Amino acid sequence: ARTMVLSRQDIASWSWRNCSVEYNKRTDALYQQLADVTEVFTKSQVPHTIAYGTLIGMMRNHSMNPFEIDNDIVLLDNSYNEEIDYQIHQRLYERGLNWFRADRIWRICRKTQKPRSNNDGPGQSTYFPYTDVYPVKHDKFYAFWEKNGKQIVQRKMSEVSISTPTDEVAEYWLSLRYPNWKQSPQKKKKYGVALSQEWESQIDTQMTGTNML
C-alpha cells in the first residue's frame, strides 16, 4: 500500500478535531495505542518512560490500568520538549496516529479520516482514547531518577516491551504523587474529581473506578 507522505502544514494543523471518537473497548484501544507509540519511540530512539496511571497499571496490575482513560508518557530528553522530528510524525501517522500540541503538552490520538466539526478534547463532550506525552520536568522524580543512574527498565505488558523506571524509582515516584496507589480505587472519579454525567455516559462499562492520571 502506498504510504501518504505528510507535509509540515498537515502536522501544524492537527488538533483534537483530527481525533477519531470510534473505538470498541477502552482498555484495548489504549493498549494498542501504547504499543504503537512505544514501537515508534523505540525505533526513533526517543528516551521516555510510562508515568502516572499507566505506570500504576504496570506496577500494581502488571497490565493496563483498568481504571485509566488515557496513556501517560514522560519524555526524558529536553530536545523533544518543543519540537518533534518529522520522521516520528510520519511513523506515528503510518500507524494511524496523530501527534499534536494541546494545553502545553503533546497529545496523541487515533486519526480520523475527516476532521470533526468541533475541537473538543476527550473530556469536553465525547470521550475517546488518547495518550498524553509530557516534556521533561526537572522535578523531584527527575532528580531521584538522575541520582539513581537514569536507569530505564523494560517490562513486558502482554506482548509489548515497555520503558519504565526501576522498582525503587517507580515506588518513590508513585508514592510521592499517589500515596494509596497500590490500592485499587472504589469510586468512579477522575483523580478526586467526579466525572460529569455526560462524559461518564460516553465511557464504556469498564470504567468502574478512579482514573489515576
JSON list of C-alpha atoms in Angstrom, two decimals:
[
{"chain": "A", "resi": 1, "resn": "ALA", "atom": "CA", "xyz": [0.00, 0.00, 0.00]},
{"chain": "A", "resi": 2, "resn": "ARG", "atom": "CA", "xyz": [1.19, 3.50, -0.81]},
{"chain": "A", "resi": 3, "resn": "THR", "atom": "CA", "xyz": [2.25, 5.47, 2.25]},
{"chain": "A", "resi": 4, "resn": "MET", "atom": "CA", "xyz": [0.98, 9.02, 2.49]},
{"chain": "A", "resi": 5, "resn": "VAL", "atom": "CA", "xyz": [3.80, 11.49, 2.88]},
{"chain": "A", "resi": 6, "resn": "LEU", "atom": "CA", "xyz": [2.92, 14.21, 5.36]},
{"chain": "A", "resi": 7, "resn": "SER", "atom": "CA", "xyz": [3.51, 17.87, 4.79]},
{"chain": "A", "resi": 8, "resn": "ARG", "atom": "CA", "xyz": [4.59, 20.12, 7.61]},
{"chain": "A", "resi": 9, "resn": "GLN", "atom": "CA", "xyz": [1.37, 22.07, 7.02]},
{"chain": "A", "resi": 10, "resn": "ASP", "atom": "CA", "xyz": [-0.60, 18.88, 7.78]},
{"chain": "A", "resi": 11, "resn": "ILE", "atom": "CA", "xyz": [1.27, 18.40, 11.04]},
{"chain": "A", "resi": 12, "resn": "ALA", "atom": "CA", "xyz": [0.89, 22.04, 12.08]},
{"chain": "A", "resi": 13, "resn": "SER", "atom": "CA", "xyz": [-2.87, 21.89, 11.52]},
{"chain": "A", "resi": 14, "resn": "TRP", "atom": "CA", "xyz": [-3.60, 18.89, 13.76]},
{"chain": "A", "resi": 15, "resn": "SER", "atom": "CA", "xyz": [-5.68, 19.28, 16.91]},
{"chain": "A", "resi": 16, "resn": "TRP", "atom": "CA", "xyz": [-8.36, 17.43, 18.86]},
{"chain": "A", "resi": 17, "resn": "ARG", "atom": "CA", "xyz": [-10.54, 17.93, 15.78]},
{"chain": "A", "resi": 18, "resn": "ASN", "atom": "CA", "xyz": [-8.49, 15.27, 13.99]},
{"chain": "A", "resi": 19, "resn": "CYS", "atom": "CA", "xyz": [-9.07, 12.59, 16.64]},
{"chain": "A", "resi": 20, "resn": "SER", "atom": "CA", "xyz": [-11.38, 9.67, 15.92]},
{"chain": "A", "resi": 21, "resn": "VAL", "atom": "CA", "xyz": [-14.09, 9.05, 18.53]},
{"chain": "A", "resi": 22, "resn": "GLU", "atom": "CA", "xyz": [-14.62, 5.47, 17.34]},
{"chain": "A", "resi": 23, "resn": "TYR", "atom": "CA", "xyz": [-13.30, 2.58, 19.43]},
{"chain": "A", "resi": 24, "resn": "ASN", "atom": "CA", "xyz": [-14.51, -0.71, 20.89]},
{"chain": "A", "resi": 25, "resn": "LYS", "atom": "CA", "xyz": [-13.16, -1.50, 24.37]},
{"chain": "A", "resi": 26, "resn": "ARG", "atom": "CA", "xyz": [-11.43, 1.44, 26.04]},
{"chain": "A", "resi": 27, "resn": "THR", "atom": "CA", "xyz": [-8.62, -0.54, 27.69]},
{"chain": "A", "resi": 28, "resn": "ASP", "atom": "CA", "xyz": [-7.88, -2.49, 24.48]},
{"chain": "A", "resi": 29, "resn": "ALA", "atom": "CA", "xyz": [-7.80, 0.73, 22.47]},
{"chain": "A", "resi": 30, "resn": "LEU", "atom": "CA", "xyz": [-5.42, 2.34, 24.97]},
{"chain": "A", "resi": 31, "resn": "TYR", "atom": "CA", "xyz": [-3.17, -0.74, 24.94]},
{"chain": "A", "resi": 32, "resn": "GLN", "atom": "CA", "xyz": [-2.93, -0.72, 21.14]},
{"chain": "A", "resi": 33, "resn": "GLN", "atom": "CA", "xyz": [-2.18, 2.99, 21.17]},
{"chain": "A", "resi": 34, "resn": "LEU", "atom": "CA", "xyz": [0.53, 2.48, 23.80]},
{"chain": "A", "resi": 35, "resn": "ALA", "atom": "CA", "xyz": [2.01, -0.41, 21.79]},
{"chain": "A", "resi": 36, "resn": "ASP", "atom": "CA", "xyz": [2.16, 1.70, 18.61]},
{"chain": "A", "resi": 37, "resn": "VAL", "atom": "CA", "xyz": [3.67, 4.74, 20.36]},
{"chain": "A", "resi": 38, "resn": "THR", "atom": "CA", "xyz": [6.23, 2.57, 22.18]},
{"chain": "A", "resi": 39, "resn": "GLU", "atom": "CA", "xyz": [7.26, 0.92, 18.91]},
{"chain": "A", "resi": 40, "resn": "VAL", "atom": "CA", "xyz": [7.77, 4.30, 17.22]},
{"chain": "A", "resi": 41, "resn": "PHE", "atom": "CA", "xyz": [9.64, 5.81, 20.18]},
{"chain": "A", "resi": 42, "resn": "THR", "atom": "CA", "xyz": [11.93, 2.78, 20.40]},
{"chain": "A", "resi": 43, "resn": "LYS", "atom": "CA", "xyz": [12.63, 2.78, 16.66]},
{"chain": "A", "resi": 44, "resn": "SER", "atom": "CA", "xyz": [13.23, 6.54, 16.74]},
{"chain": "A", "resi": 45, "resn": "GLN", "atom": "CA", "xyz": [15.42, 6.31, 19.87]},
{"chain": "A", "resi": 46, "resn": "VAL", "atom": "CA", "xyz": [13.26, 8.70, 21.88]},
{"chain": "A", "resi": 47, "resn": "PRO", "atom": "CA", "xyz": [14.16, 8.36, 25.60]},
{"chain": "A", "resi": 48, "resn": "HIS", "atom": "CA", "xyz": [10.93, 8.01, 27.59]},
{"chain": "A", "resi": 49, "resn": "THR", "atom": "CA", "xyz": [9.11, 6.19, 30.37]},
{"chain": "A", "resi": 50, "resn": "ILE", "atom": "CA", "xyz": [5.48, 5.47, 31.10]},
{"chain": "A", "resi": 51, "resn": "ALA", "atom": "CA", "xyz": [4.18, 7.51, 34.02]},
{"chain": "A", "resi": 52, "resn": "TYR", "atom": "CA", "xyz": [1.27, 8.29, 36.35]},
{"chain": "A", "resi": 53, "resn": "GLY", "atom": "CA", "xyz": [-1.74, 6.00, 35.88]},
{"chain": "A", "resi": 54, "resn": "THR", "atom": "CA", "xyz": [-0.08, 3.94, 33.14]},
{"chain": "A", "resi": 55, "resn": "LEU", "atom": "CA", "xyz": [2.86, 3.22, 35.45]},
{"chain": "A", "resi": 56, "resn": "ILE", "atom": "CA", "xyz": [0.42, 2.32, 38.24]},
{"chain": "A", "resi": 57, "resn": "GLY", "atom": "CA", "xyz": [-1.10, -0.27, 35.90]},
{"chain": "A", "resi": 58, "resn": "MET", "atom": "CA", "xyz": [2.30, -1.81, 35.18]},
{"chain": "A", "resi": 59, "resn": "MET", "atom": "CA", "xyz": [3.46, -1.84, 38.82]},
{"chain": "A", "resi": 60, "resn": "ARG", "atom": "CA", "xyz": [0.15, -2.74, 40.51]},
{"chain": "A", "resi": 61, "resn": "ASN", "atom": "CA", "xyz": [-1.79, -4.70, 37.89]},
{"chain": "A", "resi": 62, "resn": "HIS", "atom": "CA", "xyz": [1.13, -5.89, 35.70]},
{"chain": "A", "resi": 63, "resn": "SER", "atom": "CA", "xyz": [-1.03, -4.80, 32.77]},
{"chain": "A", "resi": 64, "resn": "MET", "atom": "CA", "xyz": [-3.05, -1.83, 31.60]},
{"chain": "A", "resi": 65, "resn": "ASN", "atom": "CA", "xyz": [-4.62, 0.08, 34.48]},
{"chain": "A", "resi": 66, "resn": "PRO", "atom": "CA", "xyz": [-8.30, -0.96, 34.24]},
{"chain": "A", "resi": 67, "resn": "PHE", "atom": "CA", "xyz": [-9.35, 2.40, 35.75]},
{"chain": "A", "resi": 68, "resn": "GLU", "atom": "CA", "xyz": [-7.46, 4.56, 33.26]},
{"chain": "A", "resi": 69, "resn": "ILE", "atom": "CA", "xyz": [-8.90, 6.70, 30.50]},
{"chain": "A", "resi": 70, "resn": "ASP", "atom": "CA", "xyz": [-5.60, 7.73, 28.86]},
{"chain": "A", "resi": 71, "resn": "ASN", "atom": "CA", "xyz": [-1.95, 6.72, 28.49]},
{"chain": "A", "resi": 72, "resn": "ASP", "atom": "CA", "xyz": [0.78, 8.75, 30.21]},
{"chain": "A", "resi": 73, "resn": "ILE", "atom": "CA", "xyz": [4.35, 9.01, 28.93]},
{"chain": "A", "resi": 74, "resn": "VAL", "atom": "CA", "xyz": [7.16, 11.31, 30.09]},
{"chain": "A", "resi": 75, "resn": "LEU", "atom": "CA", "xyz": [9.98, 12.28, 27.73]},
{"chain": "A", "resi": 76, "resn": "LEU", "atom": "CA", "xyz": [13.48, 12.09, 29.16]},
{"chain": "A", "resi": 77, "resn": "ASP", "atom": "CA", "xyz": [15.28, 14.36, 26.71]},
{"chain": "A", "resi": 78, "resn": "ASN", "atom": "CA", "xyz": [14.90, 18.15, 26.65]},
{"chain": "A", "resi": 79, "resn": "SER", "atom": "CA", "xyz": [15.37, 18.27, 22.88]},
{"chain": "A", "resi": 80, "resn": "TYR", "atom": "CA", "xyz": [11.86, 16.90, 22.37]},
{"chain": "A", "resi": 81, "resn": "ASN", "atom": "CA", "xyz": [10.17, 19.44, 24.63]},
{"chain": "A", "resi": 82, "resn": "GLU", "atom": "CA", "xyz": [9.37, 21.96, 21.88]},
{"chain": "A", "resi": 83, "resn": "GLU", "atom": "CA", "xyz": [9.62, 20.14, 18.57]},
{"chain": "A", "resi": 84, "resn": "ILE", "atom": "CA", "xyz": [9.40, 16.54, 17.36]},
{"chain": "A", "resi": 85, "resn": "ASP", "atom": "CA", "xyz": [11.33, 15.14, 14.40]},
{"chain": "A", "resi": 86, "resn": "TYR", "atom": "CA", "xyz": [9.32, 14.91, 11.20]},
{"chain": "A", "resi": 87, "resn": "GLN", "atom": "CA", "xyz": [10.19, 11.21, 10.90]},
{"chain": "A", "resi": 88, "resn": "ILE", "atom": "CA", "xyz": [8.47, 10.50, 14.23]},
{"chain": "A", "resi": 89, "resn": "HIS", "atom": "CA", "xyz": [5.31, 12.19, 12.98]},
{"chain": "A", "resi": 90, "resn": "GLN", "atom": "CA", "xyz": [5.47, 10.10, 9.82]},
{"chain": "A", "resi": 91, "resn": "ARG", "atom": "CA", "xyz": [5.97, 6.81, 11.68]},
{"chain": "A", "resi": 92, "resn": "LEU", "atom": "CA", "xyz": [3.08, 7.54, 14.02]},
{"chain": "A", "resi": 93, "resn": "TYR", "atom": "CA", "xyz": [0.87, 8.54, 11.10]},
{"chain": "A", "resi": 94, "resn": "GLU", "atom": "CA", "xyz": [1.64, 5.26, 9.33]},
{"chain": "A", "resi": 95, "resn": "ARG", "atom": "CA", "xyz": [0.22, 3.54, 12.42]},
{"chain": "A", "resi": 96, "resn": "GLY", "atom": "CA", "xyz": [-2.93, 5.63, 12.28]},
{"chain": "A", "resi": 97, "resn": "LEU", "atom": "CA", "xyz": [-1.91, 8.20, 14.92]},
{"chain": "A", "resi": 98, "resn": "ASN", "atom": "CA", "xyz": [-1.67, 12.00, 15.06]},
{"chain": "A", "resi": 99, "resn": "TRP", "atom": "CA", "xyz": [0.75, 13.85, 17.37]},
{"chain": "A", "resi": 100, "resn": "PHE", "atom": "CA", "xyz": [-0.02, 17.47, 18.23]},
{"chain": "A", "resi": 101, "resn": "ARG", "atom": "CA", "xyz": [0.28, 20.10, 20.95]},
{"chain": "A", "resi": 102, "resn": "ALA", "atom": "CA", "xyz": [-2.66, 20.98, 23.20]},
{"chain": "A", "resi": 103, "resn": "ASP", "atom": "CA", "xyz": [-2.72, 22.61, 26.64]},
{"chain": "A", "resi": 104, "resn": "ARG", "atom": "CA", "xyz": [1.09, 22.86, 26.79]},
{"chain": "A", "resi": 105, "resn": "ILE", "atom": "CA", "xyz": [1.78, 19.13, 26.39]},
{"chain": "A", "resi": 106, "resn": "TRP", "atom": "CA", "xyz": [1.95, 16.69, 23.50]},
{"chain": "A", "resi": 107, "resn": "ARG", "atom": "CA", "xyz": [-1.14, 14.61, 22.67]},
{"chain": "A", "resi": 108, "resn": "ILE", "atom": "CA", "xyz": [-1.54, 11.50, 20.55]},
{"chain": "A", "resi": 109, "resn": "CYS", "atom": "CA", "xyz": [-4.81, 10.08, 19.27]},
{"chain": "A", "resi": 110, "resn": "ARG", "atom": "CA", "xyz": [-6.16, 7.74, 16.61]},
{"chain": "A", "resi": 111, "resn": "LYS", "atom": "CA", "xyz": [-6.64, 9.83, 13.48]},
{"chain": "A", "resi": 112, "resn": "THR", "atom": "CA", "xyz": [-9.98, 10.38, 11.85]},
{"chain": "A", "resi": 113, "resn": "GLN", "atom": "CA", "xyz": [-10.47, 10.39, 8.07]},
{"chain": "A", "resi": 114, "resn": "LYS", "atom": "CA", "xyz": [-12.46, 13.60, 8.18]},
{"chain": "A", "resi": 115, "resn": "PRO", "atom": "CA", "xyz": [-11.93, 16.33, 10.82]},
{"chain": "A", "resi": 116, "resn": "ARG", "atom": "CA", "xyz": [-14.73, 16.59, 13.37]},
{"chain": "A", "resi": 117, "resn": "SER", "atom": "CA", "xyz": [-16.90, 19.68, 13.43]},
{"chain": "A", "resi": 118, "resn": "ASN", "atom": "CA", "xyz": [-15.69, 20.65, 16.92]},
{"chain": "A", "resi": 119, "resn": "ASN", "atom": "CA", "xyz": [-12.28, 20.81, 18.55]},
{"chain": "A", "resi": 120, "resn": "ASP", "atom": "CA", "xyz": [-13.38, 19.38, 21.90]},
{"chain": "A", "resi": 121, "resn": "GLY", "atom": "CA", "xyz": [-10.85, 17.35, 23.84]},
{"chain": "A", "resi": 122, "resn": "PRO", "atom": "CA", "xyz": [-11.87, 13.95, 25.25]},
{"chain": "A", "resi": 123, "resn": "GLY", "atom": "CA", "xyz": [-13.25, 15.42, 28.47]},
{"chain": "A", "resi": 124, "resn": "GLN", "atom": "CA", "xyz": [-15.45, 18.12, 27.00]},
{"chain": "A", "resi": 125, "resn": "SER", "atom": "CA", "xyz": [-18.22, 16.33, 25.09]},
{"chain": "A", "resi": 126, "resn": "THR", "atom": "CA", "xyz": [-17.31, 12.91, 23.72]},
{"chain": "A", "resi": 127, "resn": "TYR", "atom": "CA", "xyz": [-14.73, 10.57, 25.24]},
{"chain": "A", "resi": 128, "resn": "PHE", "atom": "CA", "xyz": [-12.10, 8.86, 23.06]},
{"chain": "A", "resi": 129, "resn": "PRO", "atom": "CA", "xyz": [-8.83, 7.08, 23.98]},
{"chain": "A", "resi": 130, "resn": "TYR", "atom": "CA", "xyz": [-5.72, 9.28, 23.87]},
{"chain": "A", "resi": 131, "resn": "THR", "atom": "CA", "xyz": [-2.12, 9.48, 25.05]},
{"chain": "A", "resi": 132, "resn": "ASP", "atom": "CA", "xyz": [-0.52, 12.37, 26.96]},
{"chain": "A", "resi": 133, "resn": "VAL", "atom": "CA", "xyz": [3.21, 12.89, 26.37]},
{"chain": "A", "resi": 134, "resn": "TYR", "atom": "CA", "xyz": [4.81, 15.20, 28.91]},
{"chain": "A", "resi": 135, "resn": "PRO", "atom": "CA", "xyz": [8.02, 17.19, 28.34]},
{"chain": "A", "resi": 136, "resn": "VAL", "atom": "CA", "xyz": [10.94, 16.66, 30.68]},
{"chain": "A", "resi": 137, "resn": "LYS", "atom": "CA", "xyz": [10.33, 18.28, 34.05]},
{"chain": "A", "resi": 138, "resn": "HIS", "atom": "CA", "xyz": [13.27, 18.78, 36.37]},
{"chain": "A", "resi": 139, "resn": "ASP", "atom": "CA", "xyz": [11.21, 17.90, 39.42]},
{"chain": "A", "resi": 140, "resn": "LYS", "atom": "CA", "xyz": [11.66, 15.55, 42.40]},
{"chain": "A", "resi": 141, "resn": "PHE", "atom": "CA", "xyz": [11.12, 12.49, 40.21]},
{"chain": "A", "resi": 142, "resn": "TYR", "atom": "CA", "xyz": [13.73, 13.56, 37.68]},
{"chain": "A", "resi": 143, "resn": "ALA", "atom": "CA", "xyz": [16.22, 14.37, 40.44]},
{"chain": "A", "resi": 144, "resn": "PHE", "atom": "CA", "xyz": [15.67, 10.96, 42.08]},
{"chain": "A", "resi": 145, "resn": "TRP", "atom": "CA", "xyz": [15.88, 9.17, 38.71]},
{"chain": "A", "resi": 146, "resn": "GLU", "atom": "CA", "xyz": [19.09, 11.07, 37.89]},
{"chain": "A", "resi": 147, "resn": "LYS", "atom": "CA", "xyz": [20.55, 10.27, 41.30]},
{"chain": "A", "resi": 148, "resn": "ASN", "atom": "CA", "xyz": [19.85, 6.58, 40.67]},
{"chain": "A", "resi": 149, "resn": "GLY", "atom": "CA", "xyz": [21.75, 6.48, 37.42]},
{"chain": "A", "resi": 150, "resn": "LYS", "atom": "CA", "xyz": [18.97, 7.39, 34.96]},
{"chain": "A", "resi": 151, "resn": "GLN", "atom": "CA", "xyz": [18.13, 3.73, 34.54]},
{"chain": "A", "resi": 152, "resn": "ILE", "atom": "CA", "xyz": [15.19, 2.59, 32.42]},
{"chain": "A", "resi": 153, "resn": "VAL", "atom": "CA", "xyz": [13.89, -0.96, 32.75]},
{"chain": "A", "resi": 154, "resn": "GLN", "atom": "CA", "xyz": [11.99, -2.81, 30.02]},
{"chain": "A", "resi": 155, "resn": "ARG", "atom": "CA", "xyz": [8.93, -4.63, 31.35]},
{"chain": "A", "resi": 156, "resn": "LYS", "atom": "CA", "xyz": [6.52, -6.80, 29.41]},
{"chain": "A", "resi": 157, "resn": "MET", "atom": "CA", "xyz": [2.91, -5.73, 29.12]},
{"chain": "A", "resi": 158, "resn": "SER", "atom": "CA", "xyz": [1.26, -8.58, 27.24]},
{"chain": "A", "resi": 159, "resn": "GLU", "atom": "CA", "xyz": [3.33, -8.78, 24.03]},
{"chain": "A", "resi": 160, "resn": "VAL", "atom": "CA", "xyz": [4.91, -5.34, 24.23]},
{"chain": "A", "resi": 161, "resn": "SER", "atom": "CA", "xyz": [8.13, -4.27, 25.94]},
{"chain": "A", "resi": 162, "resn": "ILE", "atom": "CA", "xyz": [7.50, -1.01, 27.83]},
{"chain": "A", "resi": 163, "resn": "SER", "atom": "CA", "xyz": [10.05, 1.51, 29.14]},
{"chain": "A", "resi": 164, "resn": "THR", "atom": "CA", "xyz": [9.67, 2.07, 32.90]},
{"chain": "A", "resi": 165, "resn": "PRO", "atom": "CA", "xyz": [11.71, 3.34, 35.85]},
{"chain": "A", "resi": 166, "resn": "THR", "atom": "CA", "xyz": [13.41, 0.85, 38.17]},
{"chain": "A", "resi": 167, "resn": "ASP", "atom": "CA", "xyz": [11.38, -0.59, 41.08]},
{"chain": "A", "resi": 168, "resn": "GLU", "atom": "CA", "xyz": [12.98, 1.87, 43.51]},
{"chain": "A", "resi": 169, "resn": "VAL", "atom": "CA", "xyz": [12.32, 4.95, 41.37]},
{"chain": "A", "resi": 170, "resn": "ALA", "atom": "CA", "xyz": [8.77, 3.84, 40.45]},
{"chain": "A", "resi": 171, "resn": "GLU", "atom": "CA", "xyz": [7.93, 3.25, 44.12]},
{"chain": "A", "resi": 172, "resn": "TYR", "atom": "CA", "xyz": [9.31, 6.66, 45.10]},
{"chain": "A", "resi": 173, "resn": "TRP", "atom": "CA", "xyz": [7.57, 8.50, 42.27]},
{"chain": "A", "resi": 174, "resn": "LEU", "atom": "CA", "xyz": [4.16, 6.90, 42.68]},
{"chain": "A", "resi": 175, "resn": "SER", "atom": "CA", "xyz": [4.16, 7.06, 46.48]},
{"chain": "A", "resi": 176, "resn": "LEU", "atom": "CA", "xyz": [5.07, 10.74, 46.34]},
{"chain": "A", "resi": 177, "resn": "ARG", "atom": "CA", "xyz": [2.22, 11.52, 43.97]},
{"chain": "A", "resi": 178, "resn": "TYR", "atom": "CA", "xyz": [-0.39, 8.90, 44.91]},
{"chain": "A", "resi": 179, "resn": "PRO", "atom": "CA", "xyz": [0.10, 7.64, 48.50]},
{"chain": "A", "resi": 180, "resn": "ASN", "atom": "CA", "xyz": [-2.56, 4.93, 48.06]},
{"chain": "A", "resi": 181, "resn": "TRP", "atom": "CA", "xyz": [-1.55, 3.83, 44.56]},
{"chain": "A", "resi": 182, "resn": "LYS", "atom": "CA", "xyz": [-1.27, 0.14, 45.49]},
{"chain": "A", "resi": 183, "resn": "GLN", "atom": "CA", "xyz": [-4.97, 0.00, 46.38]},
{"chain": "A", "resi": 184, "resn": "SER", "atom": "CA", "xyz": [-7.50, -0.37, 43.58]},
{"chain": "A", "resi": 185, "resn": "PRO", "atom": "CA", "xyz": [-9.89, 2.60, 43.74]},
{"chain": "A", "resi": 186, "resn": "GLN", "atom": "CA", "xyz": [-13.56, 2.18, 44.58]},
{"chain": "A", "resi": 187, "resn": "LYS", "atom": "CA", "xyz": [-15.26, 5.35, 43.40]},
{"chain": "A", "resi": 188, "resn": "LYS", "atom": "CA", "xyz": [-15.94, 6.47, 39.87]},
{"chain": "A", "resi": 189, "resn": "LYS", "atom": "CA", "xyz": [-13.85, 9.62, 39.80]},
{"chain": "A", "resi": 190, "resn": "LYS", "atom": "CA", "xyz": [-11.09, 11.17, 37.78]},
{"chain": "A", "resi": 191, "resn": "TYR", "atom": "CA", "xyz": [-8.41, 11.54, 40.44]},
{"chain": "A", "resi": 192, "resn": "GLY", "atom": "CA", "xyz": [-10.63, 13.10, 43.06]},
{"chain": "A", "resi": 193, "resn": "VAL", "atom": "CA", "xyz": [-12.89, 15.00, 40.65]},
{"chain": "A", "resi": 194, "resn": "ALA", "atom": "CA", "xyz": [-16.24, 13.42, 39.81]},
{"chain": "A", "resi": 195, "resn": "LEU", "atom": "CA", "xyz": [-16.75, 12.84, 36.12]},
{"chain": "A", "resi": 196, "resn": "SER", "atom": "CA", "xyz": [-19.61, 14.76, 34.56]},
{"chain": "A", "resi": 197, "resn": "GLN", "atom": "CA", "xyz": [-22.64, 12.60, 33.88]},
{"chain": "A", "resi": 198, "resn": "GLU", "atom": "CA", "xyz": [-22.45, 13.49, 30.19]},
{"chain": "A", "resi": 199, "resn": "TRP", "atom": "CA", "xyz": [-18.84, 12.37, 29.82]},
{"chain": "A", "resi": 200, "resn": "GLU", "atom": "CA", "xyz": [-19.33, 9.34, 32.04]},
{"chain": "A", "resi": 201, "resn": "SER", "atom": "CA", "xyz": [-22.05, 8.06, 29.73]},
{"chain": "A", "resi": 202, "resn": "GLN", "atom": "CA", "xyz": [-19.58, 8.13, 26.83]},
{"chain": "A", "resi": 203, "resn": "ILE", "atom": "CA", "xyz": [-17.06, 5.86, 28.56]},
{"chain": "A", "resi": 204, "resn": "ASP", "atom": "CA", "xyz": [-17.67, 2.14, 28.28]},
{"chain": "A", "resi": 205, "resn": "THR", "atom": "CA", "xyz": [-18.74, -0.06, 31.17]},
{"chain": "A", "resi": 206, "resn": "GLN", "atom": "CA", "xyz": [-15.14, -0.97, 32.04]},
{"chain": "A", "resi": 207, "resn": "MET", "atom": "CA", "xyz": [-14.85, 2.43, 33.73]},
{"chain": "A", "resi": 208, "resn": "THR", "atom": "CA", "xyz": [-15.63, 1.28, 37.26]},
{"chain": "A", "resi": 209, "resn": "GLY", "atom": "CA", "xyz": [-13.03, 3.13, 39.29]},
{"chain": "A", "resi": 210, "resn": "THR", "atom": "CA", "xyz": [-10.74, 6.10, 39.53]},
{"chain": "A", "resi": 211, "resn": "ASN", "atom": "CA", "xyz": [-8.56, 7.40, 36.74]},
{"chain": "A", "resi": 212, "resn": "MET", "atom": "CA", "xyz": [-5.20, 7.80, 38.46]},
{"chain": "A", "resi": 213, "resn": "LEU", "atom": "CA", "xyz": [-3.97, 10.30, 35.83]}
]
